[in-house]
Amino acid sequence: MKRARELVEQLFQNINHEDLKIYGRIFSSWTDLAGTDLAAHSRILEIDRGIVFVGVDHPGWMQMISMRKARILSGIKKQYPSLEIRDLRFLLIDGIPEEELQKRFGAVQPKINEAAQQETDSSEEAQEPKPPEDFKKKLEKLGKSIEKKWK
């Protein structure tokens, strides 16, 4: 039986580290890609095999984002061509507990609560939501470990 360390190392051997950085950029640039109105009601859940899975909080907003699918996909392909994104899929997440989304999709883009969204909408310069400190520290530690492995 392989140790956890061996499994993690094996997993990261085949990953393009530049692509990892780009994946992070897509998550953080969702507002720019989808537009402020749609981004307030949707978020990227996962990117898998060239498909971006987007969670949408209401059927009406799902219809709106579906109508803009071609424009959003075009923007993603233009900004991130190396990832070869070929499709967007929309999932209605209204009523699904955050824990379920975490279980199914892992570390999903944080949901912006209404108060924070109103504050963002009223400010002239929108700021990205910040991940919890413990999550940020774990990612930094993982990043250092990966860097050390690849030096």
mmCIF file with all atom_site columns, C-alpha atoms in Angstrom:
data_model
loop_
_atom_site.group_PDB
_atom_site.id
_atom_site.type_symbol
_atom_site.label_atom_id
_atom_site.label_alt_id
_atom_site.label_comp_id
_atom_site.label_asym_id
_atom_site.label_entity_id
_atom_site.label_seq_id
_atom_site.pdbx_PDB_ins_code
_atom_site.Cartn_x
_atom_site.Cartn_y
_atom_site.Cartn_z
_atom_site.occupancy
_atom_site.B_iso_or_equiv
_atom_site.pdbx_formal_charge
_atom_site.auth_seq_id
_atom_site.auth_comp_id
_atom_site.auth_asym_id
_atom_site.auth_atom_id
_atom_site.pdbx_PDB_model_num
ATOM 1   C CA . MET A 1 1   ? 0.000   0.000  0.000   1.00 0.00 ? 1   MET A CA 1
ATOM 2   C CA . LYS A 1 2   ? 1.358   3.426  -0.944  1.00 0.00 ? 2   LYS A CA 1
ATOM 3   C CA . ARG A 1 3   ? 1.863   6.130  1.628   1.00 0.00 ? 3   ARG A CA 1
ATOM 4   C CA . ALA A 1 4   ? -0.104  9.371  1.319   1.00 0.00 ? 4   ALA A CA 1
ATOM 5   C CA . ARG A 1 5   ? 3.062   11.271 0.429   1.00 0.00 ? 5   ARG A CA 1
ATOM 6   C CA . GLU A 1 6   ? 3.754   8.937  -2.499  1.00 0.00 ? 6   GLU A CA 1
ATOM 7   C CA . LEU A 1 7   ? 0.195   9.331  -3.771  1.00 0.00 ? 7   LEU A CA 1
ATOM 8   C CA . VAL A 1 8   ? 0.365   13.129 -3.594  1.00 0.00 ? 8   VAL A CA 1
ATOM 9   C CA . GLU A 1 9   ? 3.748   13.179 -5.340  1.00 0.00 ? 9   GLU A CA 1
ATOM 10  C CA . GLN A 1 10  ? 2.409   10.900 -8.058  1.00 0.00 ? 10  GLN A CA 1
ATOM 11  C CA . LEU A 1 11  ? -0.617  13.131 -8.496  1.00 0.00 ? 11  LEU A CA 1
ATOM 12  C CA . PHE A 1 12  ? 1.506   16.259 -8.920  1.00 0.00 ? 12  PHE A CA 1
ATOM 13  C CA . GLN A 1 13  ? 4.038   14.675 -11.282 1.00 0.00 ? 13  GLN A CA 1
ATOM 14  C CA . ASN A 1 14  ? 1.700   15.027 -14.244 1.00 0.00 ? 14  ASN A CA 1
ATOM 15  C CA . ILE A 1 15  ? 0.346   18.480 -13.436 1.00 0.00 ? 15  ILE A CA 1
ATOM 16  C CA . ASN A 1 16  ? 1.485   21.517 -15.338 1.00 0.00 ? 16  ASN A CA 1
ATOM 17  C CA . HIS A 1 17  ? 2.159   24.059 -12.588 1.00 0.00 ? 17  HIS A CA 1
ATOM 18  C CA . GLU A 1 18  ? 1.537   27.003 -14.886 1.00 0.00 ? 18  GLU A CA 1
ATOM 19  C CA . ASP A 1 19  ? -1.930  25.600 -15.539 1.00 0.00 ? 19  ASP A CA 1
ATOM 20  C CA . LEU A 1 20  ? -2.581  25.502 -11.784 1.00 0.00 ? 20  LEU A CA 1
ATOM 21  C CA . LYS A 1 21  ? -1.873  29.217 -11.572 1.00 0.00 ? 21  LYS A CA 1
ATOM 22  C CA . ILE A 1 22  ? -4.161  29.862 -14.520 1.00 0.00 ? 22  ILE A CA 1
ATOM 23  C CA . TYR A 1 23  ? -6.973  27.807 -12.971 1.00 0.00 ? 23  TYR A CA 1
ATOM 24  C CA . GLY A 1 24  ? -6.735  30.043 -9.911  1.00 0.00 ? 24  GLY A CA 1
ATOM 25  C CA . ARG A 1 25  ? -6.971  33.111 -12.110 1.00 0.00 ? 25  ARG A CA 1
ATOM 26  C CA . ILE A 1 26  ? -10.184 31.875 -13.741 1.00 0.00 ? 26  ILE A CA 1
ATOM 27  C CA . PHE A 1 27  ? -11.790 31.419 -10.332 1.00 0.00 ? 27  PHE A CA 1
ATOM 28  C CA . SER A 1 28  ? -10.747 34.871 -9.186  1.00 0.00 ? 28  SER A CA 1
ATOM 29  C CA . SER A 1 29  ? -11.737 36.580 -12.445 1.00 0.00 ? 29  SER A CA 1
ATOM 30  C CA . TRP A 1 30  ? -15.263 35.161 -12.637 1.00 0.00 ? 30  TRP A CA 1
ATOM 31  C CA . THR A 1 31  ? -16.810 38.621 -12.132 1.00 0.00 ? 31  THR A CA 1
ATOM 32  C CA . ASP A 1 32  ? -14.891 39.957 -15.136 1.00 0.00 ? 32  ASP A CA 1
ATOM 33  C CA . LEU A 1 33  ? -15.746 36.929 -17.263 1.00 0.00 ? 33  LEU A CA 1
ATOM 34  C CA . ALA A 1 34  ? -19.456 36.678 -16.447 1.00 0.00 ? 34  ALA A CA 1
ATOM 35  C CA . GLY A 1 35  ? -20.226 40.286 -15.581 1.00 0.00 ? 35  GLY A CA 1
ATOM 36  C CA . THR A 1 36  ? -21.147 41.721 -12.196 1.00 0.00 ? 36  THR A CA 1
ATOM 37  C CA . ASP A 1 37  ? -24.847 40.897 -12.398 1.00 0.00 ? 37  ASP A CA 1
ATOM 38  C CA . LEU A 1 38  ? -24.347 37.222 -13.274 1.00 0.00 ? 38  LEU A CA 1
ATOM 39  C CA . ALA A 1 39  ? -21.356 36.736 -10.983 1.00 0.00 ? 39  ALA A CA 1
ATOM 40  C CA . ALA A 1 40  ? -23.472 37.859 -8.035  1.00 0.00 ? 40  ALA A CA 1
ATOM 41  C CA . HIS A 1 41  ? -25.701 34.820 -8.636  1.00 0.00 ? 41  HIS A CA 1
ATOM 42  C CA . SER A 1 42  ? -23.179 32.267 -9.856  1.00 0.00 ? 42  SER A CA 1
ATOM 43  C CA . ARG A 1 43  ? -19.736 30.878 -9.175  1.00 0.00 ? 43  ARG A CA 1
ATOM 44  C CA . ILE A 1 44  ? -17.304 28.417 -10.629 1.00 0.00 ? 44  ILE A CA 1
ATOM 45  C CA . LEU A 1 45  ? -17.548 25.102 -8.835  1.00 0.00 ? 45  LEU A CA 1
ATOM 46  C CA . GLU A 1 46  ? -15.024 23.038 -10.738 1.00 0.00 ? 46  GLU A CA 1
ATOM 47  C CA . ILE A 1 47  ? -12.968 22.815 -13.907 1.00 0.00 ? 47  ILE A CA 1
ATOM 48  C CA . ASP A 1 48  ? -12.620 19.285 -15.200 1.00 0.00 ? 48  ASP A CA 1
ATOM 49  C CA . ARG A 1 49  ? -11.383 18.004 -18.575 1.00 0.00 ? 49  ARG A CA 1
ATOM 50  C CA . GLY A 1 50  ? -11.995 21.258 -20.390 1.00 0.00 ? 50  GLY A CA 1
ATOM 51  C CA . ILE A 1 51  ? -15.397 21.907 -18.844 1.00 0.00 ? 51  ILE A CA 1
ATOM 52  C CA . VAL A 1 52  ? -16.119 24.734 -16.426 1.00 0.00 ? 52  VAL A CA 1
ATOM 53  C CA . PHE A 1 53  ? -18.934 23.809 -14.029 1.00 0.00 ? 53  PHE A CA 1
ATOM 54  C CA . VAL A 1 54  ? -20.796 26.870 -12.783 1.00 0.00 ? 54  VAL A CA 1
ATOM 55  C CA . GLY A 1 55  ? -23.243 26.856 -9.887  1.00 0.00 ? 55  GLY A CA 1
ATOM 56  C CA . VAL A 1 56  ? -26.205 29.211 -10.243 1.00 0.00 ? 56  VAL A CA 1
ATOM 57  C CA . ASP A 1 57  ? -28.484 30.205 -7.367  1.00 0.00 ? 57  ASP A CA 1
ATOM 58  C CA . HIS A 1 58  ? -31.844 30.603 -9.171  1.00 0.00 ? 58  HIS A CA 1
ATOM 59  C CA . PRO A 1 59  ? -33.522 29.229 -12.322 1.00 0.00 ? 59  PRO A CA 1
ATOM 60  C CA . GLY A 1 60  ? -34.048 32.748 -13.674 1.00 0.00 ? 60  GLY A CA 1
ATOM 61  C CA . TRP A 1 61  ? -30.346 33.521 -13.379 1.00 0.00 ? 61  TRP A CA 1
ATOM 62  C CA . MET A 1 62  ? -29.537 30.168 -14.953 1.00 0.00 ? 62  MET A CA 1
ATOM 63  C CA . GLN A 1 63  ? -31.565 31.233 -17.982 1.00 0.00 ? 63  GLN A CA 1
ATOM 64  C CA . MET A 1 64  ? -29.712 34.566 -18.125 1.00 0.00 ? 64  MET A CA 1
ATOM 65  C CA . ILE A 1 65  ? -26.272 32.995 -17.860 1.00 0.00 ? 65  ILE A CA 1
ATOM 66  C CA . SER A 1 66  ? -27.218 30.352 -20.452 1.00 0.00 ? 66  SER A CA 1
ATOM 67  C CA . MET A 1 67  ? -28.065 33.136 -22.889 1.00 0.00 ? 67  MET A CA 1
ATOM 68  C CA . ARG A 1 68  ? -24.571 34.605 -22.373 1.00 0.00 ? 68  ARG A CA 1
ATOM 69  C CA . LYS A 1 69  ? -22.780 31.248 -22.503 1.00 0.00 ? 69  LYS A CA 1
ATOM 70  C CA . ALA A 1 70  ? -21.116 31.824 -25.871 1.00 0.00 ? 70  ALA A CA 1
ATOM 71  C CA . ARG A 1 71  ? -19.736 35.221 -24.812 1.00 0.00 ? 71  ARG A CA 1
ATOM 72  C CA . ILE A 1 72  ? -18.410 33.894 -21.493 1.00 0.00 ? 72  ILE A CA 1
ATOM 73  C CA . LEU A 1 73  ? -16.857 30.818 -23.122 1.00 0.00 ? 73  LEU A CA 1
ATOM 74  C CA . SER A 1 74  ? -15.257 33.002 -25.780 1.00 0.00 ? 74  SER A CA 1
ATOM 75  C CA . GLY A 1 75  ? -13.770 35.240 -23.054 1.00 0.00 ? 75  GLY A CA 1
ATOM 76  C CA . ILE A 1 76  ? -12.362 32.250 -21.198 1.00 0.00 ? 76  ILE A CA 1
ATOM 77  C CA . LYS A 1 77  ? -10.833 30.791 -24.361 1.00 0.00 ? 77  LYS A CA 1
ATOM 78  C CA . LYS A 1 78  ? -9.297  34.150 -25.243 1.00 0.00 ? 78  LYS A CA 1
ATOM 79  C CA . GLN A 1 79  ? -7.824  34.812 -21.780 1.00 0.00 ? 79  GLN A CA 1
ATOM 80  C CA . TYR A 1 80  ? -6.789  31.225 -20.971 1.00 0.00 ? 80  TYR A CA 1
ATOM 81  C CA . PRO A 1 81  ? -6.116  29.412 -24.279 1.00 0.00 ? 81  PRO A CA 1
ATOM 82  C CA . SER A 1 82  ? -3.624  26.948 -22.787 1.00 0.00 ? 82  SER A CA 1
ATOM 83  C CA . LEU A 1 83  ? -6.351  25.313 -20.681 1.00 0.00 ? 83  LEU A CA 1
ATOM 84  C CA . GLU A 1 84  ? -8.360  24.348 -23.763 1.00 0.00 ? 84  GLU A CA 1
ATOM 85  C CA . ILE A 1 85  ? -11.724 25.039 -22.123 1.00 0.00 ? 85  ILE A CA 1
ATOM 86  C CA . ARG A 1 86  ? -14.389 23.738 -24.492 1.00 0.00 ? 86  ARG A CA 1
ATOM 87  C CA . ASP A 1 87  ? -17.667 24.052 -22.610 1.00 0.00 ? 87  ASP A CA 1
ATOM 88  C CA . LEU A 1 88  ? -19.558 25.605 -19.720 1.00 0.00 ? 88  LEU A CA 1
ATOM 89  C CA . ARG A 1 89  ? -22.096 23.581 -17.756 1.00 0.00 ? 89  ARG A CA 1
ATOM 90  C CA . PHE A 1 90  ? -24.548 25.169 -15.366 1.00 0.00 ? 90  PHE A CA 1
ATOM 91  C CA . LEU A 1 91  ? -25.916 23.562 -12.211 1.00 0.00 ? 91  LEU A CA 1
ATOM 92  C CA . LEU A 1 92  ? -28.719 24.893 -10.054 1.00 0.00 ? 92  LEU A CA 1
ATOM 93  C CA . ILE A 1 93  ? -27.310 25.036 -6.517  1.00 0.00 ? 93  ILE A CA 1
ATOM 94  C CA . ASP A 1 94  ? -30.214 26.791 -4.776  1.00 0.00 ? 94  ASP A CA 1
ATOM 95  C CA . GLY A 1 95  ? -30.944 24.947 -1.561  1.00 0.00 ? 95  GLY A CA 1
ATOM 96  C CA . ILE A 1 96  ? -27.857 22.725 -1.678  1.00 0.00 ? 96  ILE A CA 1
ATOM 97  C CA . PRO A 1 97  ? -25.946 23.147 1.598   1.00 0.00 ? 97  PRO A CA 1
ATOM 98  C CA . GLU A 1 98  ? -22.415 24.489 1.294   1.00 0.00 ? 98  GLU A CA 1
ATOM 99  C CA . GLU A 1 99  ? -21.072 21.302 2.896   1.00 0.00 ? 99  GLU A CA 1
ATOM 100 C CA . GLU A 1 100 ? -22.574 19.234 0.050   1.00 0.00 ? 100 GLU A CA 1
ATOM 101 C CA . LEU A 1 101 ? -20.966 21.486 -2.553  1.00 0.00 ? 101 LEU A CA 1
ATOM 102 C CA . GLN A 1 102 ? -17.631 21.174 -0.756  1.00 0.00 ? 102 GLN A CA 1
ATOM 103 C CA . LYS A 1 103 ? -17.973 17.383 -0.684  1.00 0.00 ? 103 LYS A CA 1
ATOM 104 C CA . ARG A 1 104 ? -18.814 17.129 -4.375  1.00 0.00 ? 104 ARG A CA 1
ATOM 105 C CA . PHE A 1 105 ? -16.582 19.824 -5.818  1.00 0.00 ? 105 PHE A CA 1
ATOM 106 C CA . GLY A 1 106 ? -13.857 20.326 -3.207  1.00 0.00 ? 106 GLY A CA 1
ATOM 107 C CA . ALA A 1 107 ? -12.648 23.859 -2.527  1.00 0.00 ? 107 ALA A CA 1
ATOM 108 C CA . VAL A 1 108 ? -15.238 25.847 -4.464  1.00 0.00 ? 108 VAL A CA 1
ATOM 109 C CA . GLN A 1 109 ? -15.145 29.577 -4.978  1.00 0.00 ? 109 GLN A CA 1
ATOM 110 C CA . PRO A 1 110 ? -16.550 31.163 -1.806  1.00 0.00 ? 110 PRO A CA 1
ATOM 111 C CA . LYS A 1 111 ? -20.137 32.347 -1.993  1.00 0.00 ? 111 LYS A CA 1
ATOM 112 C CA . ILE A 1 112 ? -20.436 36.094 -1.539  1.00 0.00 ? 112 ILE A CA 1
ATOM 113 C CA . ASN A 1 113 ? -23.142 36.887 0.975   1.00 0.00 ? 113 ASN A CA 1
ATOM 114 C CA . GLU A 1 114 ? -25.697 39.588 0.119   1.00 0.00 ? 114 GLU A CA 1
ATOM 115 C CA . ALA A 1 115 ? -24.261 42.213 2.484   1.00 0.00 ? 115 ALA A CA 1
ATOM 116 C CA . ALA A 1 116 ? -20.785 41.777 1.033   1.00 0.00 ? 116 ALA A CA 1
ATOM 117 C CA . GLN A 1 117 ? -22.198 41.861 -2.501  1.00 0.00 ? 117 GLN A CA 1
ATOM 118 C CA . GLN A 1 118 ? -24.076 45.125 -1.836  1.00 0.00 ? 118 GLN A CA 1
ATOM 119 C CA . GLU A 1 119 ? -20.889 46.601 -0.405  1.00 0.00 ? 119 GLU A CA 1
ATOM 120 C CA . THR A 1 120 ? -18.968 45.462 -3.504  1.00 0.00 ? 120 THR A CA 1
ATOM 121 C CA . ASP A 1 121 ? -21.644 46.822 -5.832  1.00 0.00 ? 121 ASP A CA 1
ATOM 122 C CA . SER A 1 122 ? -21.600 50.198 -4.105  1.00 0.00 ? 122 SER A CA 1
ATOM 123 C CA . SER A 1 123 ? -17.830 50.557 -4.119  1.00 0.00 ? 123 SER A CA 1
ATOM 124 C CA . GLU A 1 124 ? -16.092 51.903 -7.193  1.00 0.00 ? 124 GLU A CA 1
ATOM 125 C CA . GLU A 1 125 ? -13.450 49.202 -7.170  1.00 0.00 ? 125 GLU A CA 1
ATOM 126 C CA . ALA A 1 126 ? -14.581 45.601 -6.625  1.00 0.00 ? 126 ALA A CA 1
ATOM 127 C CA . GLN A 1 127 ? -12.251 43.454 -4.544  1.00 0.00 ? 127 GLN A CA 1
ATOM 128 C CA . GLU A 1 128 ? -11.877 39.687 -4.708  1.00 0.00 ? 128 GLU A CA 1
ATOM 129 C CA . PRO A 1 129 ? -13.269 37.655 -1.782  1.00 0.00 ? 129 PRO A CA 1
ATOM 130 C CA . LYS A 1 130 ? -10.426 36.446 0.426   1.00 0.00 ? 130 LYS A CA 1
ATOM 131 C CA . PRO A 1 131 ? -10.087 32.792 1.420   1.00 0.00 ? 131 PRO A CA 1
ATOM 132 C CA . PRO A 1 132 ? -10.040 31.872 5.122   1.00 0.00 ? 132 PRO A CA 1
ATOM 133 C CA . GLU A 1 133 ? -6.562  32.250 6.655   1.00 0.00 ? 133 GLU A CA 1
ATOM 134 C CA . ASP A 1 134 ? -6.160  28.559 7.538   1.00 0.00 ? 134 ASP A CA 1
ATOM 135 C CA . PHE A 1 135 ? -6.990  27.551 3.964   1.00 0.00 ? 135 PHE A CA 1
ATOM 136 C CA . LYS A 1 136 ? -4.568  30.149 2.645   1.00 0.00 ? 136 LYS A CA 1
ATOM 137 C CA . LYS A 1 137 ? -1.802  28.825 4.921   1.00 0.00 ? 137 LYS A CA 1
ATOM 138 C CA . LYS A 1 138 ? -2.442  25.244 3.797   1.00 0.00 ? 138 LYS A CA 1
ATOM 139 C CA . LEU A 1 139 ? -2.244  26.288 0.145   1.00 0.00 ? 139 LEU A CA 1
ATOM 140 C CA . GLU A 1 140 ? 0.987   28.194 0.763   1.00 0.00 ? 140 GLU A CA 1
ATOM 141 C CA . LYS A 1 141 ? 2.478   25.160 2.518   1.00 0.00 ? 141 LYS A CA 1
ATOM 142 C CA . LEU A 1 142 ? 1.400   22.912 -0.355  1.00 0.00 ? 142 LEU A CA 1
ATOM 143 C CA . GLY A 1 143 ? 2.868   25.381 -2.858  1.00 0.00 ? 143 GLY A CA 1
ATOM 144 C CA . LYS A 1 144 ? 6.228   25.430 -1.063  1.00 0.00 ? 144 LYS A CA 1
ATOM 145 C CA . SER A 1 145 ? 6.254   21.645 -0.924  1.00 0.00 ? 145 SER A CA 1
ATOM 146 C CA . ILE A 1 146 ? 5.559   21.427 -4.664  1.00 0.00 ? 146 ILE A CA 1
ATOM 147 C CA . GLU A 1 147 ? 8.221   24.034 -5.441  1.00 0.00 ? 147 GLU A CA 1
ATOM 148 C CA . LYS A 1 148 ? 10.772  22.127 -3.375  1.00 0.00 ? 148 LYS A CA 1
ATOM 149 C CA . LYS A 1 149 ? 9.868   18.914 -5.202  1.00 0.00 ? 149 LYS A CA 1
ATOM 150 C CA . TRP A 1 150 ? 10.360  20.549 -8.637  1.00 0.00 ? 150 TRP A CA 1
ATOM 151 C CA . LYS A 1 151 ? 13.621  22.417 -7.946  1.00 0.00 ? 151 LYS A CA 1
#
